PDB file of C-alpha atoms in Angstrom:
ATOM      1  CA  UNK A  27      24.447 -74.821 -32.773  1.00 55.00           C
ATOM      2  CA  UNK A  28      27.439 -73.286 -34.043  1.00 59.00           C
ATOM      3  CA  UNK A  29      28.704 -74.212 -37.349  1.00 60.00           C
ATOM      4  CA  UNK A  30      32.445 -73.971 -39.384  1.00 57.00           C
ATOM      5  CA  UNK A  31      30.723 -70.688 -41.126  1.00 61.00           C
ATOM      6  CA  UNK A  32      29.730 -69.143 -37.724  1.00 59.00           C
ATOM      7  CA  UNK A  33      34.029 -69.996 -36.734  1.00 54.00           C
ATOM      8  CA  UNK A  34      35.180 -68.483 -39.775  1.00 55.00           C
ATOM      9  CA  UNK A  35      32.840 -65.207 -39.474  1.00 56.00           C
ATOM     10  CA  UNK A  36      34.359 -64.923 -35.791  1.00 56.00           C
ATOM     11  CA  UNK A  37      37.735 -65.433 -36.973  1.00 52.00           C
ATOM     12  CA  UNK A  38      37.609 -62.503 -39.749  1.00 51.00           C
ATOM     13  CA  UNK A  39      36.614 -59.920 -37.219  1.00 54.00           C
ATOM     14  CA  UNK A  40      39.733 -60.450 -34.776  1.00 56.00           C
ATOM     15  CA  UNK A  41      42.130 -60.686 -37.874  1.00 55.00           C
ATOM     16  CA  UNK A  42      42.579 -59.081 -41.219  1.00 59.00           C
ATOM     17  CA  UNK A  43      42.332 -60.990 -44.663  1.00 59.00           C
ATOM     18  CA  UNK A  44      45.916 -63.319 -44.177  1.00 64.00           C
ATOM     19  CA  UNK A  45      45.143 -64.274 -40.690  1.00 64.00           C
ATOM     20  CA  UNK A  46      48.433 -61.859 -39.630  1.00 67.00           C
ATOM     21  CA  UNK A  47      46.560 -59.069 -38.260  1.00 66.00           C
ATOM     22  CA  UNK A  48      46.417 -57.399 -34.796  1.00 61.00           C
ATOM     23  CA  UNK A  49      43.829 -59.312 -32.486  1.00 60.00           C
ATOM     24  CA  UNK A  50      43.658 -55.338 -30.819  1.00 64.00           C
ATOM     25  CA  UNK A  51      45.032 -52.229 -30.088  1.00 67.00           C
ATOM     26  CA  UNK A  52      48.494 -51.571 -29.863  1.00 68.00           C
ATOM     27  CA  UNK A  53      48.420 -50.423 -26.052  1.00 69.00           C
ATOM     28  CA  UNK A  54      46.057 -50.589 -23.257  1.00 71.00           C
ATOM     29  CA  UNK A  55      43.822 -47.056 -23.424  1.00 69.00           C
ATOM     30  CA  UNK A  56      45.177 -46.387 -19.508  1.00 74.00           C
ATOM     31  CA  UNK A  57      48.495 -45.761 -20.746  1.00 72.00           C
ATOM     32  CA  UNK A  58      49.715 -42.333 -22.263  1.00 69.00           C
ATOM     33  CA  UNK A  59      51.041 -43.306 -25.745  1.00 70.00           C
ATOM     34  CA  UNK A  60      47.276 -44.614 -26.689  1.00 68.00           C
ATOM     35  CA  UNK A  61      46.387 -41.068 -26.747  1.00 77.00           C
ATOM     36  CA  UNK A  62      46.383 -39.416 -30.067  1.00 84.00           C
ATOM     37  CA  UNK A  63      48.019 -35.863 -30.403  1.00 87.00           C
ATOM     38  CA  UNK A  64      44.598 -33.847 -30.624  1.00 89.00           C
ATOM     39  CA  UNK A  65      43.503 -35.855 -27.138  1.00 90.00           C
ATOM     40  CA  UNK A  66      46.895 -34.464 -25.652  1.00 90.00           C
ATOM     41  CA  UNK A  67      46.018 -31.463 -26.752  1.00 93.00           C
ATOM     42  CA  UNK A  68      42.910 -31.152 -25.697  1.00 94.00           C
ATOM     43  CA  UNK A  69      43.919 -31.894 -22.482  1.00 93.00           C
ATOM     44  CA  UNK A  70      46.443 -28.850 -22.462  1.00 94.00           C
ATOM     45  CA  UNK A  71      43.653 -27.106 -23.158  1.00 95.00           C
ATOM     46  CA  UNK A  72      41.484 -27.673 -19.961  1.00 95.00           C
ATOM     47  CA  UNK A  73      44.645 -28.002 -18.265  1.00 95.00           C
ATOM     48  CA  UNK A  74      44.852 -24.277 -18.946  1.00 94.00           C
ATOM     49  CA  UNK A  75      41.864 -23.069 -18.410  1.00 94.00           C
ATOM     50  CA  UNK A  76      40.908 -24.815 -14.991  1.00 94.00           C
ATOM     51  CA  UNK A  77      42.802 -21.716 -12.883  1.00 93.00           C
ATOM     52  CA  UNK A  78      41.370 -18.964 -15.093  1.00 93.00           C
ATOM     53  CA  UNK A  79      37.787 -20.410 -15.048  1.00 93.00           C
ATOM     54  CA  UNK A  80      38.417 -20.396 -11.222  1.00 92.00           C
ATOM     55  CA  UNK A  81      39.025 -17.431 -10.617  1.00 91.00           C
ATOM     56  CA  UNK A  82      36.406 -15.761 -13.148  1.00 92.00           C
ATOM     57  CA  UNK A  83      33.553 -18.621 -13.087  1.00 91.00           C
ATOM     58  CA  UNK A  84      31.172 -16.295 -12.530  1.00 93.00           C
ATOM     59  CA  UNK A  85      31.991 -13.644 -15.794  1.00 92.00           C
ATOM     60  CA  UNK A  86      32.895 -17.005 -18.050  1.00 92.00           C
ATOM     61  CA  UNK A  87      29.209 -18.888 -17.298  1.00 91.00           C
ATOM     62  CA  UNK A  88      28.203 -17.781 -21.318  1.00 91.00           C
ATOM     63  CA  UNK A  89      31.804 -19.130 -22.406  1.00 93.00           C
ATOM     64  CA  UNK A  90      32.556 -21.922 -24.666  1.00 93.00           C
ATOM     65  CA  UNK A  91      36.091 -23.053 -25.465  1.00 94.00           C
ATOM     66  CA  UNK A  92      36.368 -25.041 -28.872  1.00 94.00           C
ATOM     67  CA  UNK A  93      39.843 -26.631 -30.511  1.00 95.00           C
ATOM     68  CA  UNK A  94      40.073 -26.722 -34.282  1.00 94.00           C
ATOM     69  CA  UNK A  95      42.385 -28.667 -36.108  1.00 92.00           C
ATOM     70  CA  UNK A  96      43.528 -25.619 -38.396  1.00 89.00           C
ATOM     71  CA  UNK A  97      41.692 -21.860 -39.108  1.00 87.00           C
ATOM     72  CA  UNK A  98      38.936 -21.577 -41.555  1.00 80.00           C
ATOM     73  CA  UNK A  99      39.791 -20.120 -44.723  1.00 72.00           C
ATOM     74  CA  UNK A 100      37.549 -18.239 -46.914  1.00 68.00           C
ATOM     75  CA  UNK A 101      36.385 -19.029 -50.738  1.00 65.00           C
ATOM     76  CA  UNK A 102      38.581 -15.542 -51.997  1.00 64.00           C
ATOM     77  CA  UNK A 103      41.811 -17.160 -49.886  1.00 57.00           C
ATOM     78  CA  UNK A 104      41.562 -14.724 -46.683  1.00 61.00           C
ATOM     79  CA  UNK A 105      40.628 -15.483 -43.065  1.00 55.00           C
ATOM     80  CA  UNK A 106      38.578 -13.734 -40.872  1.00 60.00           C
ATOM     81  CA  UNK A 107      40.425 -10.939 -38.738  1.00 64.00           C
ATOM     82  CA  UNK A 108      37.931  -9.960 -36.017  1.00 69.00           C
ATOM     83  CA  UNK A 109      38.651 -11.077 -32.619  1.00 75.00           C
ATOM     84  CA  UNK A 110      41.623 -13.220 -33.859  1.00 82.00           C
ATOM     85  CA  UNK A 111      44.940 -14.031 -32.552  1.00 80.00           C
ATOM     86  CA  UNK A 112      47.731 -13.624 -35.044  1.00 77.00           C
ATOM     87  CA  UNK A 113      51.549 -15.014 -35.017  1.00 78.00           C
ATOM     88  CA  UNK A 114      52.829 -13.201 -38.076  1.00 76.00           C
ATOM     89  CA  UNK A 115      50.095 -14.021 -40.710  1.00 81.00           C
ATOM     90  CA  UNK A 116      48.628 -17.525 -38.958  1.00 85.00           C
ATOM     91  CA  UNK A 117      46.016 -17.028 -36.478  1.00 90.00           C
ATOM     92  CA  UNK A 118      46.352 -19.106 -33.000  1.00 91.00           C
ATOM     93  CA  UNK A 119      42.828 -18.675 -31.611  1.00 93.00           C
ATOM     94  CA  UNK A 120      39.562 -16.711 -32.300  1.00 93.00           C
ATOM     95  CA  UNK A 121      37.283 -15.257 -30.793  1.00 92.00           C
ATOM     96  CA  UNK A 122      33.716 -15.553 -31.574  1.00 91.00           C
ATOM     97  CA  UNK A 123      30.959 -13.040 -30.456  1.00 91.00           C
ATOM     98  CA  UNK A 124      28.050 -14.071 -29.368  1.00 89.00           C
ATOM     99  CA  UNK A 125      25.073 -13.681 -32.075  1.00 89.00           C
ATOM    100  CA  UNK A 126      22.366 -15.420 -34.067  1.00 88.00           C
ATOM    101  CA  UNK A 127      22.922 -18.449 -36.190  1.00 85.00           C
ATOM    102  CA  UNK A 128      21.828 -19.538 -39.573  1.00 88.00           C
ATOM    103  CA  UNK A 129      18.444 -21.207 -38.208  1.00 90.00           C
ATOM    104  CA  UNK A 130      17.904 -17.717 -36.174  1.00 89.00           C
ATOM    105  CA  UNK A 131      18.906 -19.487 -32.500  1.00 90.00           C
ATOM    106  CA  UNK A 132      21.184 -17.665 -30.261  1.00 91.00           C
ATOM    107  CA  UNK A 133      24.603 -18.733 -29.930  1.00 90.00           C
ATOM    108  CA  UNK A 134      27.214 -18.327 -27.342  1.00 92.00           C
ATOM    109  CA  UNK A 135      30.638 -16.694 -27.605  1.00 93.00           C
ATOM    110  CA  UNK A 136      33.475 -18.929 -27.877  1.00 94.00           C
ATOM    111  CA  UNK A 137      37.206 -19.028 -27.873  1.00 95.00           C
ATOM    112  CA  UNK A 138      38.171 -21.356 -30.800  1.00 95.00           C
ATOM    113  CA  UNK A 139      42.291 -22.258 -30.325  1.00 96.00           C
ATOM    114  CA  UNK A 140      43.923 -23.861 -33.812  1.00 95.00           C
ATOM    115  CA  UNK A 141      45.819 -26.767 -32.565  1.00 95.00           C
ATOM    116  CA  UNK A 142      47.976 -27.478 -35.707  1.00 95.00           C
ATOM    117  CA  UNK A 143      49.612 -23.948 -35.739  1.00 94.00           C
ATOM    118  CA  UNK A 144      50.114 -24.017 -31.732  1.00 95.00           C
ATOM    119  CA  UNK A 145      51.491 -27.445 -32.228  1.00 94.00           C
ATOM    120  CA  UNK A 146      53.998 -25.907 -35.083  1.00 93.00           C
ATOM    121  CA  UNK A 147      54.788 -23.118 -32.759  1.00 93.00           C
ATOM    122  CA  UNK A 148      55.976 -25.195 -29.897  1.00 92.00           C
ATOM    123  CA  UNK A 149      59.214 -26.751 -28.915  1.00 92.00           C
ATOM    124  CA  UNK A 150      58.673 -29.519 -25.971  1.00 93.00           C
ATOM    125  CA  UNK A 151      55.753 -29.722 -24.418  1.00 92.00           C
ATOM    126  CA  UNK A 152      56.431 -27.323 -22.053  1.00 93.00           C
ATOM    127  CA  UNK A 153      56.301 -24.585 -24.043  1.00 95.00           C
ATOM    128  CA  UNK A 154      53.417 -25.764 -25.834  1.00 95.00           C
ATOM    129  CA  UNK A 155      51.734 -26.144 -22.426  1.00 95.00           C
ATOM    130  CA  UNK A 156      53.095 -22.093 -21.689  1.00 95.00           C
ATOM    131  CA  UNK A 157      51.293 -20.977 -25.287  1.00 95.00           C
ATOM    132  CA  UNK A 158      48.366 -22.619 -24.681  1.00 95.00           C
ATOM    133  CA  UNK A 159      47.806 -20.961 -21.362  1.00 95.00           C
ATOM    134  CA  UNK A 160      48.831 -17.277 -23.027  1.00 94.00           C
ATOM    135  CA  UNK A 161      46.609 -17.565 -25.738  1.00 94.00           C
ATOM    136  CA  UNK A 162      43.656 -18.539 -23.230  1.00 95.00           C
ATOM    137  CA  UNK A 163      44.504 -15.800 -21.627  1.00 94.00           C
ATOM    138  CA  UNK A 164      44.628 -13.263 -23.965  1.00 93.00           C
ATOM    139  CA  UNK A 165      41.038 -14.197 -25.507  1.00 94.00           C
ATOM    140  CA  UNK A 166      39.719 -13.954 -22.084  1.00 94.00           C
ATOM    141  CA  UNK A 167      40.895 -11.205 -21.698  1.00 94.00           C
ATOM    142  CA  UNK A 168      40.061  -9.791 -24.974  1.00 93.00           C
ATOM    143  CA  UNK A 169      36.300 -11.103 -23.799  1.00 93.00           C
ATOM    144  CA  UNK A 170      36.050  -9.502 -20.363  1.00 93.00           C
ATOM    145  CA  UNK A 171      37.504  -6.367 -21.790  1.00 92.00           C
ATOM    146  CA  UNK A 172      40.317  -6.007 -19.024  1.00 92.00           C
ATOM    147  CA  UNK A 173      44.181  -6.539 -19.398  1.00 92.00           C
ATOM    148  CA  UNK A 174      45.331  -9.383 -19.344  1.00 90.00           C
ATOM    149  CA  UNK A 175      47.592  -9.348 -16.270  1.00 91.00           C
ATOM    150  CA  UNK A 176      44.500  -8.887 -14.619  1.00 91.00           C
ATOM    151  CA  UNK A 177      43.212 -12.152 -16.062  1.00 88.00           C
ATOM    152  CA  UNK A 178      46.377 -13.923 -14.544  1.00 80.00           C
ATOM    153  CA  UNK A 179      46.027 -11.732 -11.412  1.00 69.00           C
ATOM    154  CA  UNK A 180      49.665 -10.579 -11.644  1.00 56.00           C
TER     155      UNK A 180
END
């Protein structure tokens, strides 16, 4: 049997502390603008790398692609400089060899792309969409060891 408590319980999780809260989201998740900015992103990312891991699926099987928000930065103020993709003194994208971790387990190499200086980078979309796709190829390239108009097959 449901009592006035059970009501008022109910009532508190659809709407904040003065009854004027949102009963839900903003917009439906099937339309665009529910996406945040790192989802969009994201998605620029595979975008990207869907025709290069096409063409070299075979040389890319021990490949992982990773977004960070911004580049790690060391205790003594410095990043890391090997395998990394500069603009001036920010770094795009990294990338990382494969090796051993902490725990002693073998890791694969991986292509880490910094979002937030890409973003800052960017004009439109467009262009964005145009870096994103350079940068990928460049690490690949930098991976395979090859140029990387051969990446793009120019």
């Amino acid at each position: 049997m449901a009592t006035a408590r059970d009501y008022r319980q109910r009532q508190r999780l659809r709407r904040d502390r003065h009854g004027r809260g949102l009963r839900g989201t903003l917009y439906p998740a099937s339309l665009p603008v529910a996406t945040s900015r790192a989802e969009r992103f994201d998605a620029l990312v595979l975008d990207a790398l869907e025709p290069i891991e096409a063409r070299w699926r075979h040389e890319l099987t021990k490949l992982d692609v990773a977004v960070d928000d911004v580049p790690e930065v060391r205790e003594d103020g410095r990043t890391a400089t090997d395998g990394v993709l500069h603009d001036g003194v920010v770094p795009l994208s990294r990338l990382v060899p494969a090796g051993v971790d902490r725990t002693g387990l073998p890791t694969r190499a991986r292509i880490v792309l910094y979002r937030r200086p890409l973003e800052a980078r960017a004009k439109d979309p467009a262009e964005l969409a145009d870096l994103v796709h350079d940068v990928l190829v460049e690490q690949v390239a930098g991976y395979l060891g090859v140029e990387p108009d051969v990446i793009e097959g120019d």
